mmCIF file of C-alpha atoms in Angstrom:
data_model
loop_
_atom_site.group_PDB
_atom_site.id
_atom_site.type_symbol
_atom_site.label_atom_id
_atom_site.label_comp_id
_atom_site.label_asym_id
_atom_site.label_seq_id
_atom_site.Cartn_x
_atom_site.Cartn_y
_atom_site.Cartn_z
ATOM 1 C CA MET V 300 8.459 41.913 -30.435
ATOM 2 C CA LEU V 301 5.788 39.560 -31.721
ATOM 3 C CA CYS V 302 6.378 37.237 -28.723
ATOM 4 C CA ILE V 303 5.780 40.209 -26.503
ATOM 5 C CA ALA V 304 2.510 41.059 -28.337
ATOM 6 C CA ALA V 305 1.296 37.324 -28.131
ATOM 7 C CA ASP V 306 2.021 37.422 -24.330
ATOM 8 C CA MET V 307 0.152 40.627 -23.930
ATOM 9 C CA LEU V 308 -2.773 39.414 -25.848
ATOM 10 C CA ALA V 309 -3.143 36.265 -24.076
ATOM 11 C CA ARG V 310 -2.848 37.964 -20.650
ATOM 12 C CA LYS V 311 -5.644 40.531 -21.484
ATOM 13 C CA VAL V 312 -7.952 38.004 -23.118
ATOM 14 C CA ILE V 313 -7.685 35.399 -20.105
ATOM 15 C CA ALA V 314 -7.959 38.117 -17.617
ATOM 16 C CA GLU V 315 -11.306 39.205 -19.237
ATOM 17 C CA GLU V 316 -12.556 35.465 -19.613
ATOM 18 C CA THR V 317 -11.604 34.501 -16.227
ATOM 19 C CA LYS V 318 -12.594 37.823 -14.548
ATOM 20 C CA THR V 319 -9.019 37.946 -12.943
ATOM 21 C CA PRO V 320 -6.862 41.036 -12.904
ATOM 22 C CA GLU V 321 -3.988 40.808 -15.419
ATOM 23 C CA ASN V 322 -1.352 41.017 -12.578
ATOM 24 C CA GLU V 323 -2.868 38.188 -10.548
ATOM 25 C CA LEU V 324 -2.606 35.805 -13.428
ATOM 26 C CA SER V 325 0.177 33.082 -13.001
ATOM 27 C CA PHE V 326 1.372 30.640 -15.362
ATOM 28 C CA TYR V 327 3.695 27.505 -15.404
ATOM 29 C CA LYS V 328 5.317 25.716 -18.201
ATOM 30 C CA ALA V 329 4.698 21.974 -18.479
ATOM 31 C CA GLN V 330 7.512 19.525 -19.667
ATOM 32 C CA GLY V 331 6.666 19.958 -23.190
ATOM 33 C CA GLY V 332 6.964 23.598 -23.017
ATOM 34 C CA LYS V 333 3.357 24.455 -23.192
ATOM 35 C CA LEU V 334 2.121 27.214 -21.054
ATOM 36 C CA TYR V 335 -0.863 26.622 -18.548
ATOM 37 C CA LEU V 336 -2.792 28.786 -16.020
ATOM 38 C CA ASP V 337 -1.921 28.055 -12.550
ATOM 39 C CA SER V 338 -5.678 28.320 -11.440
ATOM 40 C CA GLY V 339 -6.736 25.739 -14.291
ATOM 41 C CA ASP V 340 -9.549 28.117 -15.102
ATOM 42 C CA CYS V 341 -9.168 27.673 -18.792
ATOM 43 C CA TYR V 342 -6.715 26.264 -21.475
ATOM 44 C CA PHE V 343 -5.028 28.525 -24.005
ATOM 45 C CA ASN V 344 -2.550 28.538 -26.853
ATOM 46 C CA PHE V 345 -1.080 31.199 -29.059
ATOM 47 C CA SER V 346 0.839 31.467 -32.288
ATOM 48 C CA HIS V 347 2.487 34.261 -34.334
ATOM 49 C CA SER V 348 3.773 34.715 -37.786
ATOM 50 C CA GLU V 349 5.190 37.857 -39.330
ATOM 51 C CA ASP V 350 2.997 40.650 -38.013
ATOM 52 C CA THR V 351 0.041 38.553 -36.947
ATOM 53 C CA VAL V 352 -0.771 36.939 -33.583
ATOM 54 C CA ALA V 353 -3.409 34.402 -32.877
ATOM 55 C CA LEU V 354 -4.749 33.102 -29.626
ATOM 56 C CA ALA V 355 -7.286 30.243 -28.839
ATOM 57 C CA LEU V 356 -8.793 29.717 -25.420
ATOM 58 C CA ASN V 357 -11.061 26.994 -24.123
ATOM 59 C CA ARG V 358 -12.696 26.675 -20.751
ATOM 60 C CA HIS V 359 -12.828 22.974 -20.666
ATOM 61 C CA ARG V 360 -10.400 21.421 -23.239
ATOM 62 C CA GLU V 361 -6.837 21.593 -24.141
ATOM 63 C CA VAL V 362 -6.559 23.704 -27.380
ATOM 64 C CA GLY V 363 -4.017 24.258 -30.122
ATOM 65 C CA ILE V 364 -3.459 27.044 -32.678
ATOM 66 C CA ASP V 365 -1.198 27.867 -35.377
ATOM 67 C CA VAL V 366 -0.864 30.781 -37.918
ATOM 68 C CA GLU V 367 1.339 31.074 -40.878
ATOM 69 C CA LYS V 368 1.587 33.578 -43.632
ATOM 70 C CA ILE V 369 0.770 31.776 -46.900
ATOM 71 C CA ARG V 370 3.737 31.876 -49.183
ATOM 72 C CA LYS V 371 5.222 29.588 -51.974
ATOM 73 C CA ILE V 372 6.442 26.270 -50.683
ATOM 74 C CA SER V 373 9.096 23.914 -52.173
ATOM 75 C CA LEU V 374 7.974 20.580 -53.241
ATOM 76 C CA ASN V 375 10.922 18.942 -51.273
ATOM 77 C CA LEU V 376 9.301 20.641 -48.078
ATOM 78 C CA ILE V 377 5.728 19.301 -49.027
ATOM 79 C CA LYS V 378 6.908 15.812 -49.531
ATOM 80 C CA ARG V 379 8.862 15.944 -46.389
ATOM 81 C CA VAL V 380 6.009 16.844 -44.154
ATOM 82 C CA CYS V 381 2.886 15.480 -45.984
ATOM 83 C CA ASN V 382 1.762 11.895 -46.608
ATOM 84 C CA LYS V 383 0.466 10.518 -49.902
ATOM 85 C CA ASP V 384 -3.251 11.486 -49.434
ATOM 86 C CA GLU V 385 -2.152 15.087 -48.289
ATOM 87 C CA ILE V 386 0.041 15.604 -51.237
ATOM 88 C CA GLU V 387 -2.874 14.384 -53.522
ATOM 89 C CA PHE V 388 -5.083 17.064 -51.689
ATOM 90 C CA ILE V 389 -2.549 19.793 -52.201
ATOM 91 C CA SER V 390 -2.103 19.028 -55.975
ATOM 92 C CA ASN V 391 -5.887 18.758 -56.193
ATOM 93 C CA GLY V 392 -5.391 15.643 -58.017
ATOM 94 C CA ASN V 393 -3.337 17.035 -60.752
ATOM 95 C CA GLY V 394 -0.021 16.178 -59.289
ATOM 96 C CA LEU V 395 2.696 18.592 -58.315
ATOM 97 C CA ASN V 396 4.479 19.422 -61.627
ATOM 98 C CA SER V 397 7.101 22.187 -60.523
ATOM 99 C CA ASP V 398 9.500 22.783 -57.874
ATOM 100 C CA PHE V 399 7.182 24.961 -55.731
ATOM 101 C CA ALA V 400 3.521 25.169 -54.745
ATOM 102 C CA GLU V 401 1.755 28.417 -55.089
ATOM 103 C CA GLY V 402 -1.651 30.087 -55.098
ATOM 104 C CA GLU V 403 -4.464 27.540 -54.121
ATOM 105 C CA ALA V 404 -2.019 24.796 -53.855
ATOM 106 C CA ALA V 405 0.064 26.675 -51.242
ATOM 107 C CA GLU V 406 -3.177 27.517 -49.315
ATOM 108 C CA ARG V 407 -3.941 23.694 -49.201
ATOM 109 C CA PHE V 408 -0.508 22.988 -47.929
ATOM 110 C CA PHE V 409 -0.809 25.681 -45.129
ATOM 111 C CA ARG V 410 -4.212 24.284 -44.109
ATOM 112 C CA ILE V 411 -2.406 20.941 -43.643
ATOM 113 C CA TRP V 412 0.726 22.423 -41.955
ATOM 114 C CA THR V 413 -1.079 24.648 -39.474
ATOM 115 C CA TYR V 414 -3.549 21.806 -38.680
ATOM 116 C CA LYS V 415 -0.398 19.457 -37.762
ATOM 117 C CA GLU V 416 1.099 22.357 -35.824
ATOM 118 C CA ALA V 417 -2.044 23.021 -33.943
ATOM 119 C CA VAL V 418 -2.385 19.220 -33.091
ATOM 120 C CA LEU V 419 1.089 19.014 -31.642
ATOM 121 C CA LYS V 420 0.594 22.397 -29.677
ATOM 122 C CA CYS V 421 -2.730 21.055 -28.365
ATOM 123 C CA SER V 422 -1.104 17.895 -27.034
ATOM 124 C CA GLY V 423 1.612 19.873 -25.706
ATOM 125 C CA GLU V 424 3.873 16.838 -26.118
ATOM 126 C CA GLY V 425 6.030 18.215 -28.905
ATOM 127 C CA ILE V 426 6.875 16.076 -31.879
ATOM 128 C CA ILE V 427 6.707 12.292 -30.980
ATOM 129 C CA SER V 428 6.396 10.851 -34.312
ATOM 130 C CA GLU V 429 7.198 11.968 -37.919
ATOM 131 C CA LEU V 430 5.059 14.919 -39.155
ATOM 132 C CA TYR V 431 3.671 12.905 -42.047
ATOM 133 C CA ASN V 432 2.105 10.418 -39.412
ATOM 134 C CA ILE V 433 -0.230 13.256 -38.266
ATOM 135 C CA SER V 434 -3.067 13.165 -40.846
ATOM 136 C CA TYR V 435 -5.041 16.202 -41.912
ATOM 137 C CA ASP V 436 -8.503 15.943 -40.736
ATOM 138 C CA LYS V 437 -10.557 18.880 -41.764
ATOM 139 C CA ASP V 438 -13.537 18.071 -39.773
ATOM 140 C CA ARG V 439 -11.392 18.015 -36.737
ATOM 141 C CA CYS V 440 -10.194 21.656 -36.823
ATOM 142 C CA PHE V 441 -11.499 25.321 -37.399
ATOM 143 C CA CYS V 442 -9.307 26.738 -40.295
ATOM 144 C CA GLU V 443 -9.716 30.261 -41.713
ATOM 145 C CA ILE V 444 -7.730 31.907 -44.437
ATOM 146 C CA THR V 445 -7.744 35.558 -44.345
ATOM 147 C CA ASP V 446 -5.467 38.510 -45.434
ATOM 148 C CA GLY V 447 -2.932 36.090 -46.824
ATOM 149 C CA TYR V 448 -2.674 34.237 -43.496
ATOM 150 C CA CYS V 449 -3.944 30.664 -42.528
ATOM 151 C CA PHE V 450 -5.195 30.019 -39.046
ATOM 152 C CA THR V 451 -6.071 26.680 -37.772
ATOM 153 C CA CYS V 452 -7.236 25.825 -34.198
ATOM 154 C CA VAL V 453 -7.952 22.254 -32.865
ATOM 155 C CA THR V 454 -9.479 21.082 -29.355
ATOM 156 C CA ALA V 455 -8.608 17.925 -27.600
ATOM 157 C CA GLU V 456 -11.293 15.120 -28.200
ATOM 158 C CA MET R 113 30.969 21.927 -42.646
ATOM 159 C CA LEU R 114 30.230 25.172 -40.895
ATOM 160 C CA ASP R 115 30.739 27.121 -44.020
ATOM 161 C CA ARG R 116 28.285 24.964 -45.953
ATOM 162 C CA ILE R 117 25.595 25.342 -43.055
ATOM 163 C CA ARG R 118 26.213 29.078 -43.058
ATOM 164 C CA THR R 119 25.463 29.189 -46.926
ATOM 165 C CA ILE R 120 22.404 27.221 -46.343
ATOM 166 C CA ILE R 121 21.296 29.349 -43.387
ATOM 167 C CA CYS R 122 21.770 32.559 -45.440
ATOM 168 C CA GLU R 123 19.087 31.474 -47.934
ATOM 169 C CA PHE R 124 16.637 31.776 -45.208
ATOM 170 C CA VAL R 125 17.932 34.843 -43.281
ATOM 171 C CA ASP R 126 19.539 37.950 -44.489
ATOM 172 C CA MET R 127 22.776 38.111 -42.570
ATOM 173 C CA ASP R 128 26.539 38.068 -42.915
ATOM 174 C CA PRO R 129 27.640 34.409 -42.778
ATOM 175 C CA LYS R 130 30.553 35.322 -40.786
ATOM 176 C CA ASP R 131 28.033 36.363 -38.153
ATOM 177 C CA ILE R 132 26.726 32.727 -37.775
ATOM 178 C CA THR R 133 28.774 30.802 -35.262
ATOM 179 C CA LEU R 134 28.643 27.397 -33.582
ATOM 180 C CA GLU R 135 26.821 29.152 -30.858
ATOM 181 C CA THR R 136 24.200 30.846 -32.853
ATOM 182 C CA ASN R 137 20.583 29.769 -31.742
ATOM 183 C CA ILE R 138 18.757 28.700 -34.832
ATOM 184 C CA ARG R 139 15.256 29.944 -33.300
ATOM 185 C CA LYS R 140 16.128 32.889 -31.119
ATOM 186 C CA ASP R 141 19.065 34.418 -33.183
ATOM 187 C CA LEU R 142 17.887 33.531 -36.565
ATOM 188 C CA GLY R 143 14.129 33.950 -35.754
ATOM 189 C CA LEU R 144 13.147 30.683 -37.452
ATOM 190 C CA ASN R 145 9.854 29.036 -36.697
ATOM 191 C CA SER R 146 9.024 25.384 -36.772
ATOM 192 C CA LEU R 147 8.228 25.453 -40.699
ATOM 193 C CA GLU R 148 11.313 27.208 -41.403
ATOM 194 C CA LEU R 149 13.214 24.885 -39.117
ATOM 195 C CA VAL R 150 11.930 21.869 -41.034
ATOM 196 C CA ASN R 151 12.646 23.709 -44.338
ATOM 197 C CA LEU R 152 16.208 24.228 -43.015
ATOM 198 C CA ALA R 153 16.538 20.414 -42.307
ATOM 199 C CA VAL R 154 15.186 19.691 -45.839
ATOM 200 C CA ASP R 155 17.866 21.650 -47.210
ATOM 201 C CA ILE R 156 20.692 20.266 -44.802
ATOM 202 C CA GLU R 157 19.470 16.729 -45.885
ATOM 203 C CA GLU R 158 19.934 17.550 -49.519
ATOM 204 C CA GLU R 159 23.326 19.066 -49.025
ATOM 205 C CA PHE R 160 24.812 16.445 -46.829
ATOM 206 C CA ASP R 161 22.697 13.468 -48.173
ATOM 207 C CA VAL R 162 21.421 12.413 -44.862
ATOM 208 C CA GLU R 163 17.970 11.970 -43.169
ATOM 209 C CA ILE R 164 17.175 13.733 -39.989
ATOM 210 C CA PRO R 165 14.021 12.620 -37.868
ATOM 211 C CA ASP R 166 11.485 15.525 -37.427
ATOM 212 C CA LYS R 167 11.918 15.320 -33.737
ATOM 213 C CA GLU R 168 15.679 16.028 -34.068
ATOM 214 C CA ALA R 169 15.175 18.650 -36.780
ATOM 215 C CA MET R 170 12.738 20.578 -34.550
ATOM 216 C CA GLY R 171 14.678 20.244 -31.591
ATOM 217 C CA LEU R 172 17.774 21.732 -32.943
ATOM 218 C CA GLU R 173 18.860 24.770 -30.852
ATOM 219 C CA THR R 174 22.258 25.922 -32.053
ATOM 220 C CA VAL R 175 24.257 25.585 -35.170
ATOM 221 C CA ALA R 176 26.577 23.212 -33.161
ATOM 222 C CA ASP R 177 23.744 20.973 -32.701
ATOM 223 C CA ALA R 178 22.989 20.931 -36.491
ATOM 224 C CA ILE R 179 26.534 19.820 -37.029
ATOM 225 C CA LYS R 180 26.364 17.033 -34.394
ATOM 226 C CA VAL R 181 23.114 15.769 -35.955
ATOM 227 C CA ILE R 182 24.498 15.697 -39.446
ATOM 228 C CA GLU R 183 27.479 13.943 -38.166
ATOM 229 C CA LYS R 184 25.364 11.349 -36.503
ATOM 230 C CA TYR R 185 23.430 10.428 -39.645
ATOM 231 C CA MET R 186 26.171 10.584 -42.103
ATOM 232 C CA ASP R 187 27.438 7.073 -43.318
#
């Protein structure tokens, strides 16, 4: 159901932005699975998590967005996807001492995770190297935490 | 091996293990997103003592694919 909601949101917003009737919008899927407008009038990307949908749209540049509900995360997963500097950032310099990250530490993990996902989705290439090789750059993204969700958006440089 | 994978999957989704077959699609039938897929890979790696590259973990489609990947990386 949420995929359908994301699709409907994308169509509505793209139609308004490009001043094109919704039923005249046509899309194609590139090799990496990313959707594009046939007309090329704008770039877009969407994401969904639980009951939330997010859409990013940019007239001139590739864009990627990811949204995730913030929840406790296992240390094994953090070590799997994060490099040393990112683990340091998540632990806030205190080290991760339990099996899970919760609260603010979990928020910091999701800032990193949604950034990596947004970068991958922006490129449209899918995973081409290990996730820990995509280094978190807080100055390269727009990130917002609200209502228990973390939203991160990146645009191509 | 299928039974062990069913046990791991049922930690993520509330379903009867018997409903998980080789053809079960991990994203579409189980509703797992990318993070949950990587989390599943972490648990599979721990269970079977293997290391699965992220590209292959996130490219898994069916339970049968997961078994093939595990067998590929087992000694």
